[in-house]
Coordinates of C-alpha atoms in Angstrom, one line a residue:
Chain W
X1496 CA -82.3 -25.6 -9.4
X1497 CA -81.0 -24.3 -6.2
X1498 CA -84.2 -23.4 -4.8
X1499 CA -85.2 -21.6 -1.4
X1500 CA -88.4 -23.1 -0.7
X1501 CA -88.8 -24.1 3.0
X1502 CA -86.3 -26.0 3.8
X1503 CA -87.1 -28.6 7.0
X1504 CA -83.2 -29.8 7.7
X1505 CA -82.6 -26.1 7.5
X1506 CA -84.9 -25.5 10.5
X1507 CA -83.9 -28.5 12.5
X1508 CA -80.3 -27.3 12.4
X1509 CA -81.4 -23.9 13.8
X1510 CA -83.9 -25.3 16.5
X1511 CA -80.7 -27.8 17.7
X1512 CA -78.7 -24.5 18.1
X1513 CA -81.6 -22.6 19.9
X1514 CA -82.3 -25.2 22.3
X1515 CA -78.5 -25.9 23.2
X1516 CA -78.1 -24.2 26.7
X1517 CA -75.8 -21.5 27.0
X1518 CA -74.0 -23.5 30.1
X1519 CA -73.2 -26.4 27.8
X1520 CA -69.7 -27.6 27.7
X1521 CA -68.4 -27.3 24.4
X1522 CA -67.2 -30.8 23.5
X1523 CA -63.3 -30.2 23.9
X1524 CA -62.5 -27.5 26.5
X1525 CA -58.7 -28.0 26.0
X1526 CA -57.6 -25.3 23.7
X1527 CA -53.9 -26.8 23.3
X1528 CA -55.6 -30.3 22.2
X1529 CA -57.4 -31.3 19.1
X1530 CA -59.8 -33.8 19.3
X1531 CA -63.1 -34.6 17.6
X1532 CA -64.8 -37.8 18.8
X1533 CA -65.8 -40.7 16.4
X1534 CA -69.0 -42.1 17.7
X1535 CA -68.8 -45.7 17.1
X1536 CA -72.6 -47.6 16.8
X1537 CA -73.8 -50.7 18.1
X1538 CA -74.1 -51.9 14.2
X1539 CA -70.2 -51.0 13.3
X1540 CA -67.9 -53.6 13.3
X1541 CA -65.5 -52.0 15.9
X1542 CA -68.2 -52.1 18.4
X1543 CA -67.8 -55.5 19.6
X1544 CA -64.0 -55.0 19.9
X1545 CA -64.1 -52.1 21.7
X1546 CA -66.6 -53.5 24.0
X1547 CA -64.4 -56.3 24.8
X1548 CA -61.1 -54.1 25.1
X1549 CA -63.3 -51.8 27.5
X1550 CA -64.5 -54.6 29.6
X1551 CA -60.6 -56.1 29.9
X1552 CA -59.6 -52.5 31.3
X1553 CA -62.5 -52.7 33.8
X1554 CA -61.4 -56.6 35.0
X1555 CA -57.8 -55.1 35.2
X1556 CA -58.5 -52.2 37.0
X1557 CA -60.7 -54.4 39.3
X1558 CA -57.8 -56.3 40.3
X1559 CA -55.6 -53.3 41.2
Chain A
X1367 CA -41.5 -38.4 36.5
X1368 CA -40.6 -41.7 37.8
X1369 CA -41.9 -45.0 35.8
X1370 CA -42.0 -48.5 37.3
X1371 CA -41.4 -49.8 33.8
X1372 CA -38.8 -52.3 35.1
X1373 CA -41.0 -54.4 37.6
X1374 CA -41.9 -58.2 36.3
X1375 CA -45.2 -58.3 34.4
X1376 CA -48.0 -59.8 36.5
X1377 CA -51.4 -61.3 34.8
X1378 CA -51.7 -57.8 33.2
X1379 CA -50.9 -59.5 29.9
X1380 CA -53.6 -62.1 30.1
X1381 CA -56.0 -59.4 31.2
X1382 CA -55.5 -58.0 28.0
X1383 CA -56.2 -60.3 25.1
X1384 CA -58.5 -58.2 23.1
X1385 CA -56.4 -55.2 23.2
X1386 CA -54.6 -56.5 20.0
X1387 CA -57.6 -56.7 17.9
X1388 CA -58.3 -53.2 19.1
X1389 CA -54.7 -51.6 18.1
X1390 CA -55.0 -53.7 14.7
X1391 CA -58.4 -52.3 13.8
X1392 CA -57.8 -48.5 14.7
X1393 CA -56.0 -47.6 11.9
X1394 CA -58.7 -49.1 9.6
X1395 CA -61.6 -47.1 11.5
X1396 CA -59.2 -43.8 11.8
X1397 CA -58.2 -44.0 8.1
X1398 CA -54.6 -43.4 8.8
X1399 CA -51.3 -45.1 10.3
X1400 CA -50.5 -43.0 13.6
X1401 CA -46.7 -44.5 13.8
X1402 CA -44.5 -41.6 13.3
X1403 CA -47.3 -39.0 14.2
X1404 CA -47.8 -37.1 17.5
X1405 CA -51.2 -38.9 18.2
X1406 CA -52.8 -40.7 20.4
X1407 CA -55.8 -42.7 19.8
X1408 CA -58.4 -42.7 23.0
X1409 CA -61.3 -45.0 23.2
X1410 CA -63.8 -43.8 25.9
X1411 CA -66.8 -46.3 26.2
X1412 CA -69.7 -46.9 28.5
X1413 CA -73.5 -45.8 29.0
X1414 CA -72.8 -42.9 27.0
X1415 CA -71.7 -44.7 23.9
X1416 CA -68.5 -45.7 22.6
X1417 CA -66.0 -42.9 20.8
X1418 CA -62.5 -42.8 19.2
X1419 CA -60.9 -39.8 19.9
X1420 CA -57.7 -39.1 17.9
X1421 CA -55.8 -36.4 19.6
X1422 CA -53.1 -34.3 18.6
X1423 CA -50.6 -34.6 21.2
X1424 CA -49.1 -31.2 22.0
X1425 CA -45.5 -32.3 21.4
X1426 CA -44.2 -28.6 21.9
X1427 CA -45.4 -28.9 25.4
X1428 CA -43.5 -30.5 28.2
X1429 CA -45.2 -34.0 29.1
X1430 CA -46.9 -33.0 32.2
X1431 CA -48.5 -29.9 30.8
X1432 CA -49.4 -31.8 27.3
X1433 CA -50.8 -34.5 29.7
X1434 CA -53.0 -32.1 31.6
X1435 CA -54.4 -30.5 28.6
X1436 CA -54.9 -33.7 26.8
X1437 CA -57.0 -34.7 30.0
X1438 CA -59.1 -32.0 30.3
X1439 CA -60.1 -32.9 26.4
X1440 CA -61.3 -36.3 27.8
X1441 CA -63.0 -35.4 30.6
X1442 CA -65.0 -32.9 28.3
X1443 CA -65.9 -35.8 26.1
X1444 CA -66.9 -37.9 29.6
X1445 CA -69.0 -34.9 30.7
X1446 CA -71.4 -35.2 27.6
X1447 CA -70.9 -39.0 27.3
X1448 CA -71.0 -41.3 30.6
X1449 CA -68.3 -43.2 30.4
X1450 CA -66.7 -46.1 32.3
X1451 CA -63.5 -46.9 30.8
X1452 CA -61.0 -44.9 28.9
X1453 CA -58.5 -46.7 26.7
X1454 CA -54.9 -44.6 26.1
X1455 CA -53.2 -45.9 23.0
X1456 CA -50.1 -44.3 22.2
X1457 CA -47.7 -44.8 19.0
X1458 CA -44.1 -44.8 18.6
X1459 CA -41.1 -44.8 21.1
X1460 CA -42.1 -41.4 23.1
X1461 CA -45.7 -43.2 23.7
X1462 CA -44.5 -44.8 27.0
X1463 CA -43.7 -41.6 28.5
X1464 CA -46.8 -40.1 27.0
X1465 CA -49.5 -42.5 28.1
X1466 CA -48.2 -42.8 31.3
X1467 CA -48.1 -39.1 32.1
X1468 CA -51.7 -38.8 30.5
X1469 CA -52.9 -41.8 32.9
X1470 CA -51.5 -40.0 35.6
X1471 CA -53.2 -36.7 34.9
X1472 CA -56.6 -38.3 33.7
X1473 CA -56.9 -39.6 37.2
X1474 CA -56.0 -36.6 38.9
X1475 CA -58.6 -35.0 36.4
X1476 CA -61.3 -37.6 36.8
X1477 CA -60.9 -37.5 40.8
X1478 CA -61.7 -33.8 40.7
X1479 CA -65.1 -34.4 39.1
X1480 CA -65.7 -37.2 41.1
X1481 CA -66.0 -39.7 38.4
X1482 CA -64.9 -43.5 38.8
X1483 CA -63.4 -44.8 35.5
X1484 CA -61.0 -47.5 34.4
X1485 CA -57.8 -46.6 32.7
X1486 CA -55.9 -48.6 30.3
X1487 CA -52.7 -47.4 28.9
X1488 CA -51.0 -48.8 26.1
X1489 CA -48.1 -48.5 24.2
X1490 CA -47.7 -49.6 20.2
X1491 CA -44.3 -49.5 18.6
X1492 CA -42.6 -51.1 15.7
X1493 CA -45.5 -53.8 15.3
X1494 CA -45.8 -54.4 18.9
X1495 CA -47.9 -53.6 21.9
X1496 CA -47.4 -53.6 26.0
X1497 CA -49.6 -52.4 28.4
X1498 CA -48.9 -50.6 31.6
X1499 CA -50.5 -51.1 34.6
X1500 CA -50.1 -49.6 38.0
X1501 CA -46.7 -50.3 39.5
X1502 CA -46.3 -52.9 36.6
X1503 CA -45.4 -52.7 32.8
X1504 CA -46.6 -55.6 30.6
X1505 CA -44.4 -57.6 28.4
X1506 CA -44.3 -57.0 24.3
X1507 CA -46.8 -58.8 22.0
X1508 CA -46.8 -58.7 18.3
X1509 CA -50.0 -56.6 16.8
X1510 CA -52.0 -59.3 15.4
X1511 CA -53.7 -59.0 12.0
X1512 CA -56.5 -57.0 11.2
X1513 CA -59.7 -59.1 12.4
X1514 CA -61.7 -60.5 9.6
X1515 CA -64.5 -58.5 10.3
X1516 CA -62.7 -55.4 10.1
X1517 CA -61.7 -56.2 6.8
X1518 CA -65.4 -57.8 5.7
X1519 CA -66.7 -54.1 6.6
X1520 CA -65.4 -52.4 3.7
X1521 CA -63.1 -50.1 5.6
X1522 CA -60.1 -48.7 2.8
X1523 CA -56.6 -49.6 3.6
X1524 CA -55.5 -47.1 6.2
X1525 CA -53.4 -44.0 4.4
X1526 CA -49.7 -44.0 5.6
X1527 CA -50.1 -41.0 7.5
X1528 CA -52.7 -38.4 9.0
X1529 CA -51.0 -36.0 6.2
X1530 CA -51.9 -38.4 3.4
X1531 CA -55.4 -39.1 4.7
X1532 CA -55.9 -35.4 4.9
X1533 CA -55.2 -34.9 1.2
X1534 CA -58.0 -37.6 0.6
X1535 CA -60.2 -34.8 1.3
X1536 CA -59.0 -31.9 -0.9
X1537 CA -60.9 -31.1 -4.2
X1538 CA -58.6 -32.8 -7.1
X1539 CA -56.8 -30.2 -9.3
X1540 CA -58.9 -30.8 -12.4
X1541 CA -62.5 -32.1 -12.2
X1542 CA -62.6 -36.0 -13.2
X1543 CA -66.1 -35.1 -15.0
X1544 CA -68.1 -32.9 -16.7
X1545 CA -71.5 -31.3 -16.7
X1546 CA -74.5 -33.5 -18.0
X1547 CA -75.1 -33.2 -21.5
X1548 CA -78.3 -31.1 -22.0
X1549 CA -80.8 -33.9 -23.4
X1550 CA -80.1 -36.0 -20.4
X1551 CA -80.6 -32.7 -18.1
X1552 CA -83.6 -31.9 -19.6
X1553 CA -85.1 -35.6 -19.0
X1554 CA -83.9 -35.4 -15.3
X1555 CA -85.3 -32.2 -14.6
X1556 CA -88.8 -32.8 -15.9
X1557 CA -88.4 -36.1 -13.5
X1558 CA -90.1 -35.7 -9.9
X1559 CA -87.9 -35.4 -6.6
X1560 CA -88.3 -38.9 -6.0
X1561 CA -87.1 -40.3 -9.1
X1562 CA -84.0 -38.1 -8.9
X1563 CA -83.1 -39.2 -5.5
X1564 CA -83.2 -42.6 -6.6
X1565 CA -81.5 -42.0 -9.6
X1566 CA -79.0 -40.7 -7.4
X1567 CA -79.0 -43.8 -4.8
X1568 CA -78.4 -46.1 -7.9
X1569 CA -75.5 -43.9 -9.2
X1570 CA -74.1 -44.1 -5.8
X1571 CA -74.5 -47.5 -5.3
X1572 CA -72.6 -48.1 -9.0
X1573 CA -69.8 -46.3 -8.2
X1574 CA -69.5 -47.8 -4.7
X1575 CA -69.6 -51.3 -6.5
X1576 CA -67.1 -49.8 -8.8
X1577 CA -69.2 -50.7 -11.8
X1578 CA -70.6 -46.8 -12.8
X1579 CA -72.3 -45.9 -16.0
X1580 CA -70.3 -43.0 -17.6
X1581 CA -73.0 -40.3 -16.9
X1582 CA -73.4 -41.5 -12.8
X1583 CA -71.2 -38.9 -11.4
X1584 CA -72.9 -35.7 -13.6
X1585 CA -76.0 -37.0 -13.1
X1586 CA -75.3 -37.3 -9.3
X1587 CA -73.7 -34.0 -9.1
X1588 CA -76.8 -32.3 -10.9
X1589 CA -79.6 -33.5 -9.0
X1590 CA -77.8 -32.7 -5.7
X1591 CA -78.6 -29.1 -6.5
X1592 CA -81.9 -29.7 -5.2
X1593 CA -81.6 -29.2 -1.3
X1594 CA -84.5 -31.8 -1.0
X1595 CA -82.7 -34.2 -3.0
X1596 CA -79.4 -33.4 -1.4
X1597 CA -81.0 -34.4 2.2
X1598 CA -82.4 -37.2 1.0
X1599 CA -79.5 -38.8 -0.4
X1600 CA -77.2 -37.9 2.4
X1601 CA -79.7 -39.7 4.4
X1602 CA -79.3 -42.9 2.2
X1603 CA -75.8 -42.4 2.2
X1604 CA -74.4 -41.3 5.9
X1605 CA -74.0 -44.5 7.6
X1606 CA -72.6 -46.6 4.3
X1607 CA -69.3 -46.1 4.2
X1608 CA -68.5 -47.6 0.6
X1609 CA -71.5 -45.3 -0.6
X1610 CA -70.1 -42.2 1.7
X1611 CA -66.5 -42.9 0.2
X1612 CA -68.1 -42.5 -3.3
X1613 CA -70.0 -39.1 -2.2
X1614 CA -66.6 -37.6 -1.2
X1615 CA -64.8 -38.9 -4.7
X1616 CA -67.9 -37.3 -6.3
X1617 CA -67.0 -34.1 -4.6
X1618 CA -63.5 -34.1 -5.2
X1619 CA -63.9 -34.4 -9.0
X1620 CA -66.8 -32.0 -9.4
X1621 CA -66.7 -29.5 -11.9
X1622 CA -66.7 -25.9 -9.5
X1623 CA -70.4 -25.2 -10.7
X1624 CA -71.5 -28.4 -9.0
X1625 CA -68.6 -28.4 -6.4
X1626 CA -70.9 -26.1 -3.6
X1627 CA -73.9 -28.9 -3.8
X1628 CA -71.9 -31.8 -3.9
X1629 CA -69.6 -30.7 -1.2
X1630 CA -72.4 -29.8 1.1
X1631 CA -73.9 -33.3 0.8
X1632 CA -70.5 -34.9 1.4
X1633 CA -70.1 -32.8 4.6
X1634 CA -73.0 -33.4 6.0
X1635 CA -72.9 -37.0 5.2
X1636 CA -69.3 -37.1 6.5
X1637 CA -70.7 -35.0 10.1
X1638 CA -73.6 -37.4 10.5
X1639 CA -71.0 -40.5 9.9
X1640 CA -68.9 -39.1 13.1
X1641 CA -66.1 -37.7 10.7
X1642 CA -66.2 -34.6 12.4
X1643 CA -62.7 -33.4 11.4
X1644 CA -63.2 -34.6 7.8
X1645 CA -66.8 -32.5 7.6
X1646 CA -65.1 -29.5 8.4
X1647 CA -62.7 -30.1 5.9
X1648 CA -65.1 -30.6 2.9
X1649 CA -67.4 -28.0 4.2
X1650 CA -64.9 -25.3 3.7
X1651 CA -65.3 -25.8 0.0
X1652 CA -68.8 -24.6 -0.4
X1653 CA -68.4 -20.9 -1.7
X1654 CA -70.0 -18.2 -0.4
X1655 CA -72.8 -16.6 -2.0
X1656 CA -74.6 -20.3 -2.7
X1657 CA -77.7 -21.5 -1.0
X1658 CA -75.1 -24.0 0.5
X1659 CA -73.5 -21.5 2.1
X1660 CA -75.9 -21.3 4.9
X1661 CA -76.0 -25.0 5.3
X1662 CA -72.0 -25.0 5.7
X1663 CA -72.5 -22.2 8.4
X1664 CA -75.1 -24.6 10.3
X1665 CA -72.7 -27.2 10.1
X1666 CA -69.8 -25.4 11.8
X1667 CA -71.9 -24.1 13.9
X1668 CA -73.3 -27.3 15.2
X1669 CA -69.9 -28.5 15.4
X1670 CA -68.4 -25.8 17.2
X1671 CA -71.7 -26.4 19.4
X1672 CA -70.7 -30.0 20.2
X1673 CA -73.8 -31.1 18.8
X1674 CA -74.0 -34.9 18.7
X1675 CA -74.1 -36.4 15.2
X1676 CA -75.3 -39.8 16.4
X1677 CA -78.4 -37.9 18.2
X1678 CA -79.0 -35.8 15.4
X1679 CA -78.9 -38.5 12.5
X1680 CA -82.8 -39.8 13.6
X1681 CA -84.1 -36.2 13.2
X1682 CA -82.0 -35.1 10.4
X1683 CA -83.5 -38.1 8.2
X1684 CA -87.0 -37.3 9.8
X1685 CA -86.4 -33.7 8.5
X1686 CA -85.2 -35.1 5.0
X1687 CA -88.3 -37.2 4.4
X1688 CA -90.8 -34.2 5.4
X1689 CA -88.4 -31.8 3.0
X1690 CA -88.7 -34.6 -0.2
X1691 CA -92.6 -34.8 0.7
X1692 CA -93.2 -31.4 0.3
X1693 CA -91.0 -31.2 -2.5
X1694 CA -92.7 -34.2 -4.2
X1695 CA -96.3 -32.5 -3.6
X1696 CA -95.0 -29.2 -4.8
X1697 CA -93.8 -30.6 -8.2
X1698 CA -97.2 -32.7 -8.7
X1699 CA -99.2 -29.4 -8.4
X1700 CA -97.3 -27.9 -11.1
X1701 CA -97.7 -30.7 -13.6
X1702 CA -100.3 -30.2 -16.3
X1703 CA -103.5 -32.0 -15.0
X1704 CA -105.2 -34.9 -17.2
X1705 CA -108.4 -34.5 -18.8
X1706 CA -111.0 -35.1 -16.0
X1707 CA -108.8 -35.6 -13.1
X1708 CA -109.4 -34.1 -9.8
X1709 CA -107.4 -31.2 -9.1
X1710 CA -105.8 -31.3 -5.5
X1711 CA -104.5 -28.6 -3.4
X1712 CA -101.1 -28.7 -2.6
X1713 CA -100.2 -28.9 1.5
X1714 CA -99.6 -26.5 3.7
X1715 CA -95.4 -26.0 3.4
X1716 CA -93.7 -26.7 6.6
X1717 CA -92.5 -23.7 8.6
X1718 CA -90.5 -21.7 6.7
X1719 CA -87.0 -21.2 8.1
X1720 CA -87.1 -17.3 7.1
X1721 CA -89.2 -17.2 10.1
X1722 CA -86.5 -18.2 12.6
X1723 CA -83.3 -16.5 13.4
X1724 CA -80.6 -16.6 10.9
X1725 CA -77.0 -17.4 11.7

């Protein structure tokens, strides 16, 4: 059933890649370090935990 | 590098009450335990969103050089996603030196770029954690139990190590299921694309609920061979951990004929979920010479260009819906008309990708 009909997803990906400004930094600009950020959405159960930890880091930073 | 670790703790510990929950949750989110590895987990959060970065510390380099390299990697992420807090979580006995050096390197890096961001440095070792402030080291605290909210969310138990975790994204040595029987295949092929999507969704849900029918895996793998169905199933799967896990299981156990389509679906869903390294690992098993090889190349190009899966997900869903509608209409146009039924022309096709530049 493999088909080569018009594929809007493929078109979308092409458009995104074409629209990407050439000056945009790559996600990671440190060749000796490998990392791929994992986005944590608002509905992720880790989100409130991360927010609380970040808030404490900012509060602590303000005291120093 | 001098380290003021011998000063008395002050209110540093009081200020980091929520940190224990984060430290207990991170292995579940990443999928593996970090003790005994050269990885750091780094939280970057602020107006640009929340991100968790597993970082391979270049342990073969002096700490100062490794810290500068890692700081550059973090700064590159902050450049794309404006942030106001960075938490550096180091694991193991060497982590104190690493997070301390990294915090100093990151402060220097961010001063250069004019950013004003709070940075916390944490060491986790042997089930305990402590924080490093400016000129002060916090006391050791036990890492608490994993929060109930994390356990209830369906995260699988973390693997013992990163190596063990990566093994979970390799194909199994032998297929765990076979091809669909001819009679079932003919029946499915005669159904409209929307019904095939529904069939795949229900199969994935039963697999996620660990109550599958015997033909769920062969049927799922078969219908994913249609790109319109494949994309629609991905949109219904990527945000649900249990269903995504079942799709990865289907890819790992797929017979060789079905593996390209199932691997492509799993890789795209993993990417949209933000599991970029895992997506790359799975997409490597989409062979050349198949329809999905071009999808694999596009996915790798998106990853290399630093395209955000989070920002792409809504557009992917819209494009997949358009694809499925077009496939439905095309399918309807090929069906024999009932006597007396008015004929309906097929709608214009979406802009063919053949018109665009090829990757």
